[in-house]
Structure formats: structure tokens, C-alpha cells
Amino acid sequence: MSDLPLGLVGVGKIARDQHLPAIAVTSACHCVATADPYASLPDVPSYDSLTAMLDDNPGLKAVSICTPTHLRYEQARQALLRGRHVLLEKPPGATLSEVEALVALAEQQGVTLFAALHSRFAPGVSKAQQWLAQRRIHHVDIQWKEDVRVWHPGQAWIWQAGGMGVFDPGINAFSIATAILPQPFFLQQARLDVPRNCQTPIAADLTFRDENGASIGAHFDFRQQGPQTWDIHVETDGGLLSLTQGGCQLSIQGDVIVNEPEHEYAGLYAHFVELVSAQQSDVDMAPLRLVADAFLYGRREMVEAFVE
Amino acid sequence: MSDLPLGLVGVGKIARDQHLPAIAVTSACHCVATADPYASLPDVPSYDSLTAMLDDNPGLKAVSICTPTHLRYEQARQALLRGRHVLLEKPPGATLSEVEALVALAEQQGVTLFAALHSRFAPGVSKAQQWLAQRRIHHVDIQWKEDVRVWHPGQAWIWQAGGMGVFDPGINAFSIATAILPQPFFLQQARLDVPRNCQTPIAADLTFRDENGASIGAHFDFRQQGPQTWDIHVETDGGLLSLTQGGCQLSIQGDVIVNEPEHEYAGLYAHFVELVSAQQSDVDMAPLRLVADAFLYGRREMVEAFVE
């Protein structure tokens, strides 16, 4: 792959914590400019807007969009229309319709669009997927429980309409489950627990069924204290597979197969470089579609107010 | 088109009010059996289940699925797997994911799947679409207001999770708007008014924007008394187009172009016969996707309890 000069759109927490370190270890890729009206980086040309950044950097081939979700569609559209490859943070948009439109536009423009489902790049995911491809699934138990006060301090947007609440981490569970399970699965029942002072759920209990009739339970909770849980357990005709710690640890029938530190975003950028090189896009709608299904079909229960 | 012997799955209100009269006027198509555990028709062989109907009628080429939404996926899947063409009442499924899976299955099986968006067959729709294709859109105003007590008497499911509330008629407005407007459009803001004793909205105010920046307002209300309103007004560079009475009346710059009685389901079955003959499917996800977008992204306000 030749050189991929890249602009970062939105210089917030996720850009600093994850994107910049990952770009730094991706040899084909380097950050040549940033666009953010409120933030910048030392030693990198910074612009107030995406438009200004693109105008001033005709050699910039790609943009990575890390802005709040409701801004992403217009920004991605502009970048695609101006012939740039686009990496979209998750979720890839505020609504399904706008992401579908971006997919069509990227194809029309002949450039790469990558909806970055970072959890799929966790160390144990690809081996889990390979092993499960040969198995018959009996039951799946997804436990995705974390303390919102630790992971999203002061992030009021998560409780507002469109913020998705506990589905903000939950979409990571869906990203992994849709990657490793050999059959698609469909929502049968959902209960969304919504604090009385919030728009979005703080917890959710979901039941799915796959095409062979296997049941898949998912339990999301933002009120977890003590140890945090990001685990998927799959009972199969070949025994139990457990993908735990957000995909960092993989055990099959009790044997630890993978146990590595998290380095998802490095995998993400390596894949982006490959996609651009191969002139392909990678936008899997399945995880965001499952979230939308839960909002469309789920029963809401009002629970205790959330006070951070 | 050769003969299309068809089985009706679900013999409820919509089947009797709309499907049977439409089948009766469609020469290529006739109803040879029904499947419903609780209901049957005089002079037509009836079965308790879809399985029994298909087992006993190897010559039955197509099924029309008019059961409650949450049953449709399993039924459609069975019929497709057994090589039958399928017409799905709207909405085509309880969730987007299951409809996407049916699309893939129909293609794999080489049979027709038709997600029947009946409102698109209203008399004024195709002429509206043709006229708007040449125009620049400035603004769109969608008013879809009806009395739920008149149109859905005793239908408690509409207020339960998955019942969609005012989006049950609202999806008809989306079916027409996505057909006649030349650009796709995307949700910017939504307020869903949900009665405190219900799961689904009784009213909704939505703002969309199309790719050229035109704004589209949609106002859905289930509390309309007196005259009922199913109107779409489109301001363009060529003047005002009004498609009113659910698509039966079309006026352009004040001239009445179309004014015909409703006969949507006859158009639906004629199109189904054409699709089967051409070995094609027709499943446009856009209207249900817009509903899911509103549930995912909309802000809920609690309003007065609904008592029928």
C-alpha cells in the first residue's frame, strides 16, 4: 500500500485515546491535518472545519470521522463527494437511512467507506469465528455490563434521544456476536429499562433466535459496579466457547486459546489501509440494525432516575 | 402470466376487507386455500396452519401473509423454503433484520418476495412521482391525521411494543413520500408523544432533510376528530403539488389532475402477478427503516393516557 495521508475530523476523547495511537503504529497511514472548531493537536495543521481542511490539503486522501454521531452524515457525505476515503467511528450514523445513503454514495464515487466496528478487531474474535463456523449452536449468553460513571463520565449525550444509552457499549457486543455466530439472529423480545429522567435505556434484556432455532440472550447493564463484564458464552455441539474481556480472552472447552491485551484500533487502521488498497468498502449494517430493532420492538419500563 | 393459485395466511380484518376483493378482480390469481387456526372462508379449503396448507396443496404457487406482524417472519421463511412466492402485508416484519434475511432467502430460492406497500398503489402516486422527478423540491409538508378509535377499534396490539402506534398509518405516508420524492431524506429531529399507559406513540412530529437541503416536515396524529387528513404538499420550483386523501386526489398548481376512488389492493395484486411472471422481487426497506429511525433517534414525551 502506498502512502495514505489522513485528516482527523473531531479531536475529542476517542480521537486522542484511540485513533492517534493507532495511526501512529500504522506505517502506511499518517495524520496530516485535523478539523475541529474547538480543539487541535500540537505539530499538526489544524482547521476549524472539514471544508477548510479539504480545501487546503488536496493531497489528503482519507478522513477519519470521530465527531458526535449526528454530525457524521454531512461530514462523510462532503468527504466522499470530494473523492476522499472515509473511516466512520461507531455507530456509523444517527440513523440507518443516512448510512445506507453513504454506502451508495461511496460506491458511486469509487472510494472506500469503512464503518469501523472496532470490537471486531479484538484479539480473540477471528479465532472464535473460525471455530464456531464448524459448530452447531445450542445457546448463546451475552453479558455486557459496565459502570457508566467510569466509562462515560459527564457524557450527557448518552442519555439524550439518539445517544443509545446502554446500547452504546451494547453495539460492541452485537458487532462481535454478528461476526462470530454462523447464522443471523432475530429479536424475539426486548425489555429496555429507561431511567425516568432519561431518554435512553440504562439496561436491556434481549432474546434473539437464530435460523436454526438456537436462543441468544443478551443482558446489557450500565449500573455494573466492581468487576466489569464483556463476555459472550456459546454452547455448541463441540462444547463451550467463551470470549471474555471484550474479546481479549478466548477459551474453548476450558482451554485458554487467546489471552492478549486490547489493540483493536491498530487492527482497524490496518484494515482501512487494506480496504483503500483493494478499492473496497466495508459497511456492515447488522449491529446498528439490531439496535434499531430493539428500539422499534422493545418494551420500555421506567426505572429509577439516573444521577451521575 | 399463467395461473397463480394462492393461499391466504391469516383470515382477519385486512384479509377480508382488502385482500379477498382484490384477489377476486385479479384474473391471473385466485385463492385456493386459507390457513388460520381461528377463522376460515366459505367454499375455500381451510387449514389450521401454513404447514398443513402447503402439505396438502403442492400446486399452490404463492402465499399472501396477513397475520399479526410478529408471526410473519417464520411463516414467510417456511413458504420461501418450500419454493412459494410470498406477498407480505405491511409492515413486512417486526424488525428490519428479519426482513433483510427474507430478501436474501428469496433470492437464494429463486422465488418472488413482495413487501406490499399498498399506499404506493393509490391513484395519484405514479403521476406525482413523474411530475416531481423533473422538479427541485423546496419544502414538503406531510399531514397524516386520523381517529384511531374509528380505524383501529379494539386493536390493543397497536399500543403494545412493536405495534408502532401512529406509525402504523404513518408508514403509509413514508411509503408514498419515498416513492414520489426524487431524493432520499434523513431524519433530523423527532418528537414522539406516548400516552402514559401505552408503549407506542399516539402522535409524532418529525423533521427530515433531503440531499439538496430541502426540509420535510411530517405530522402524524391518531387523535384527529372530524375530517381525516392524509395529505402531502410539495412546494417546488414548478409550483405546488398536493397529493391528498391518501393519494386518491392529485392537484398541481391548483389543477385537479387525478381524483379517483381508492383501489390500492387491486394494484398490489396486479403487481405481484407481474413480479412472479418476471421472476423478480420487490422489497423496499425505506419506509420501515424510517420508522425504525424515528424510534431510535426520536425524543419521547409522555402525554395523557389513551382510553378507548
mmCIF file of N, CA and C in Angstrom, chain B residues 208-254:
data_model
loop_
_atom_site.group_PDB
_atom_site.id
_atom_site.type_symbol
_atom_site.label_atom_id
_atom_site.label_comp_id
_atom_site.label_asym_id
_atom_site.label_seq_id
_atom_site.Cartn_x
_atom_site.Cartn_y
_atom_site.Cartn_z
ATOM 1 N N PHE B 208 -37.240 16.075 8.526
ATOM 2 C CA PHE B 208 -36.230 15.414 7.695
ATOM 3 C C PHE B 208 -35.552 16.464 6.808
ATOM 4 N N ARG B 209 -34.433 16.058 6.208
ATOM 5 C CA ARG B 209 -33.789 16.907 5.205
ATOM 6 C C ARG B 209 -33.359 16.020 4.052
ATOM 7 N N ASP B 210 -33.530 16.512 2.835
ATOM 8 C CA ASP B 210 -33.079 15.697 1.705
ATOM 9 C C ASP B 210 -31.659 16.108 1.313
ATOM 10 N N GLU B 211 -31.110 15.449 0.305
ATOM 11 C CA GLU B 211 -29.700 15.664 -0.028
ATOM 12 C C GLU B 211 -29.419 17.048 -0.596
ATOM 13 N N ASN B 212 -30.474 17.731 -1.062
ATOM 14 C CA ASN B 212 -30.287 19.104 -1.526
ATOM 15 C C ASN B 212 -30.588 20.124 -0.435
ATOM 16 N N GLY B 213 -30.877 19.656 0.752
ATOM 17 C CA GLY B 213 -31.126 20.580 1.860
ATOM 18 C C GLY B 213 -32.588 20.967 2.049
ATOM 19 N N ALA B 214 -33.501 20.451 1.234
ATOM 20 C CA ALA B 214 -34.924 20.760 1.412
ATOM 21 C C ALA B 214 -35.429 20.139 2.712
ATOM 22 N N SER B 215 -36.292 20.855 3.414
ATOM 23 C CA SER B 215 -36.811 20.314 4.666
ATOM 24 C C SER B 215 -38.167 19.653 4.433
ATOM 25 N N ILE B 216 -38.380 18.591 5.158
ATOM 26 C CA ILE B 216 -39.587 17.785 5.036
ATOM 27 C C ILE B 216 -40.153 17.611 6.439
ATOM 28 N N GLY B 217 -41.348 18.145 6.656
ATOM 29 C CA GLY B 217 -41.984 18.002 7.960
ATOM 30 C C GLY B 217 -43.073 16.952 7.886
ATOM 31 N N ALA B 218 -43.145 16.101 8.901
ATOM 32 C CA ALA B 218 -44.220 15.098 8.949
ATOM 33 C C ALA B 218 -44.911 15.192 10.296
ATOM 34 N N HIS B 219 -46.224 15.246 10.250
ATOM 35 C CA HIS B 219 -47.042 15.385 11.447
ATOM 36 C C HIS B 219 -48.063 14.270 11.454
ATOM 37 N N PHE B 220 -47.849 13.339 12.377
ATOM 38 C CA PHE B 220 -48.746 12.184 12.487
ATOM 39 C C PHE B 220 -49.568 12.353 13.751
ATOM 40 N N ASP B 221 -50.858 12.080 13.679
ATOM 41 C CA ASP B 221 -51.685 12.173 14.882
ATOM 42 C C ASP B 221 -52.839 11.186 14.797
ATOM 43 N N PHE B 222 -53.009 10.431 15.878
ATOM 44 C CA PHE B 222 -54.067 9.432 15.977
ATOM 45 C C PHE B 222 -55.306 9.996 16.677
ATOM 46 N N ARG B 223 -55.278 11.287 17.041
ATOM 47 C CA ARG B 223 -56.370 11.866 17.838
ATOM 48 C C ARG B 223 -57.261 12.773 17.010
ATOM 49 N N GLN B 224 -57.160 12.640 15.684
ATOM 50 C CA GLN B 224 -57.899 13.541 14.805
ATOM 51 C C GLN B 224 -59.397 13.221 14.838
ATOM 52 N N GLN B 225 -60.179 14.227 15.121
ATOM 53 C CA GLN B 225 -61.622 14.033 15.030
ATOM 54 C C GLN B 225 -62.144 14.858 13.859
ATOM 55 N N GLY B 226 -63.387 14.615 13.452
ATOM 56 C CA GLY B 226 -63.914 15.330 12.283
ATOM 57 C C GLY B 226 -63.219 14.839 11.028
ATOM 58 N N PRO B 227 -62.965 15.756 10.066
ATOM 59 C CA PRO B 227 -62.360 15.321 8.801
ATOM 60 C C PRO B 227 -60.992 14.676 9.040
ATOM 61 N N GLN B 228 -60.709 13.621 8.326
ATOM 62 C CA GLN B 228 -59.449 12.913 8.457
ATOM 63 C C GLN B 228 -58.492 13.449 7.384
ATOM 64 N N THR B 229 -57.203 13.423 7.684
ATOM 65 C CA THR B 229 -56.220 14.071 6.810
ATOM 66 C C THR B 229 -55.094 13.110 6.473
ATOM 67 N N TRP B 230 -54.950 12.837 5.173
ATOM 68 C CA TRP B 230 -53.802 12.039 4.705
ATOM 69 C C TRP B 230 -53.222 12.767 3.500
ATOM 70 N N ASP B 231 -52.498 13.836 3.783
ATOM 71 C CA ASP B 231 -52.099 14.764 2.718
ATOM 72 C C ASP B 231 -50.587 14.964 2.674
ATOM 73 N N ILE B 232 -50.074 15.126 1.463
ATOM 74 C CA ILE B 232 -48.675 15.502 1.275
ATOM 75 C C ILE B 232 -48.634 16.695 0.323
ATOM 76 N N HIS B 233 -48.045 17.803 0.783
ATOM 77 C CA HIS B 233 -47.917 19.013 -0.041
ATOM 78 C C HIS B 233 -46.446 19.246 -0.342
ATOM 79 N N VAL B 234 -46.154 19.418 -1.617
ATOM 80 C CA VAL B 234 -44.747 19.572 -2.024
ATOM 81 C C VAL B 234 -44.584 20.900 -2.761
ATOM 82 N N GLU B 235 -43.815 21.808 -2.181
ATOM 83 C CA GLU B 235 -43.514 23.083 -2.835
ATOM 84 C C GLU B 235 -42.261 22.900 -3.691
ATOM 85 N N THR B 236 -42.381 23.244 -4.956
ATOM 86 C CA THR B 236 -41.258 23.028 -5.887
ATOM 87 C C THR B 236 -40.995 24.277 -6.718
ATOM 88 N N ASP B 237 -39.927 24.219 -7.515
ATOM 89 C CA ASP B 237 -39.641 25.335 -8.434
ATOM 90 C C ASP B 237 -40.678 25.413 -9.554
ATOM 91 N N GLY B 238 -41.521 24.405 -9.667
ATOM 92 C CA GLY B 238 -42.588 24.441 -10.664
ATOM 93 C C GLY B 238 -43.956 24.649 -10.039
ATOM 94 N N GLY B 239 -43.999 25.045 -8.780
ATOM 95 C CA GLY B 239 -45.274 25.277 -8.103
ATOM 96 C C GLY B 239 -45.593 24.179 -7.104
ATOM 97 N N LEU B 240 -46.818 24.233 -6.596
ATOM 98 C CA LEU B 240 -47.239 23.350 -5.505
ATOM 99 C C LEU B 240 -47.926 22.095 -6.026
ATOM 100 N N LEU B 241 -47.465 20.953 -5.551
ATOM 101 C CA LEU B 241 -48.158 19.684 -5.802
ATOM 102 C C LEU B 241 -48.803 19.230 -4.502
ATOM 103 N N SER B 242 -50.087 18.847 -4.566
ATOM 104 C CA SER B 242 -50.767 18.322 -3.382
ATOM 105 C C SER B 242 -51.354 16.963 -3.691
ATOM 106 N N LEU B 243 -50.905 15.981 -2.929
ATOM 107 C CA LEU B 243 -51.433 14.621 -3.058
ATOM 108 C C LEU B 243 -52.233 14.387 -1.781
ATOM 109 N N THR B 244 -53.554 14.357 -1.909
ATOM 110 C CA THR B 244 -54.406 14.344 -0.718
ATOM 111 C C THR B 244 -55.304 13.112 -0.707
ATOM 112 N N GLN B 245 -56.080 12.982 0.391
ATOM 113 C CA GLN B 245 -56.983 11.835 0.555
ATOM 114 C C GLN B 245 -56.226 10.510 0.385
ATOM 115 N N GLY B 246 -55.057 10.444 1.010
ATOM 116 C CA GLY B 246 -54.277 9.203 0.978
ATOM 117 C C GLY B 246 -53.738 8.852 -0.392
ATOM 118 N N GLY B 247 -53.715 9.836 -1.302
ATOM 119 C CA GLY B 247 -53.169 9.593 -2.630
ATOM 120 C C GLY B 247 -54.245 9.470 -3.706
ATOM 121 N N CYS B 248 -55.517 9.607 -3.311
ATOM 122 C CA CYS B 248 -56.611 9.499 -4.301
ATOM 123 C C CYS B 248 -56.744 10.759 -5.150
ATOM 124 N N GLN B 249 -56.349 11.896 -4.567
ATOM 125 C CA GLN B 249 -56.510 13.149 -5.295
ATOM 126 C C GLN B 249 -55.146 13.818 -5.494
ATOM 127 N N LEU B 250 -54.881 14.203 -6.727
ATOM 128 C CA LEU B 250 -53.632 14.898 -7.032
ATOM 129 C C LEU B 250 -53.947 16.235 -7.681
ATOM 130 N N SER B 251 -53.390 17.313 -7.077
ATOM 131 C CA SER B 251 -53.536 18.640 -7.679
ATOM 132 C C SER B 251 -52.161 19.222 -7.903
ATOM 133 N N ILE B 252 -52.002 19.876 -9.051
ATOM 134 C CA ILE B 252 -50.738 20.552 -9.344
ATOM 135 C C ILE B 252 -51.046 21.994 -9.701
ATOM 136 N N GLN B 253 -50.457 22.917 -8.973
ATOM 137 C CA GLN B 253 -50.720 24.349 -9.141
ATOM 138 C C GLN B 253 -52.227 24.620 -9.189
ATOM 139 N N GLY B 254 -52.969 23.948 -8.353
ATOM 140 C CA GLY B 254 -54.402 24.209 -8.245
ATOM 141 C C GLY B 254 -55.278 23.404 -9.194
#
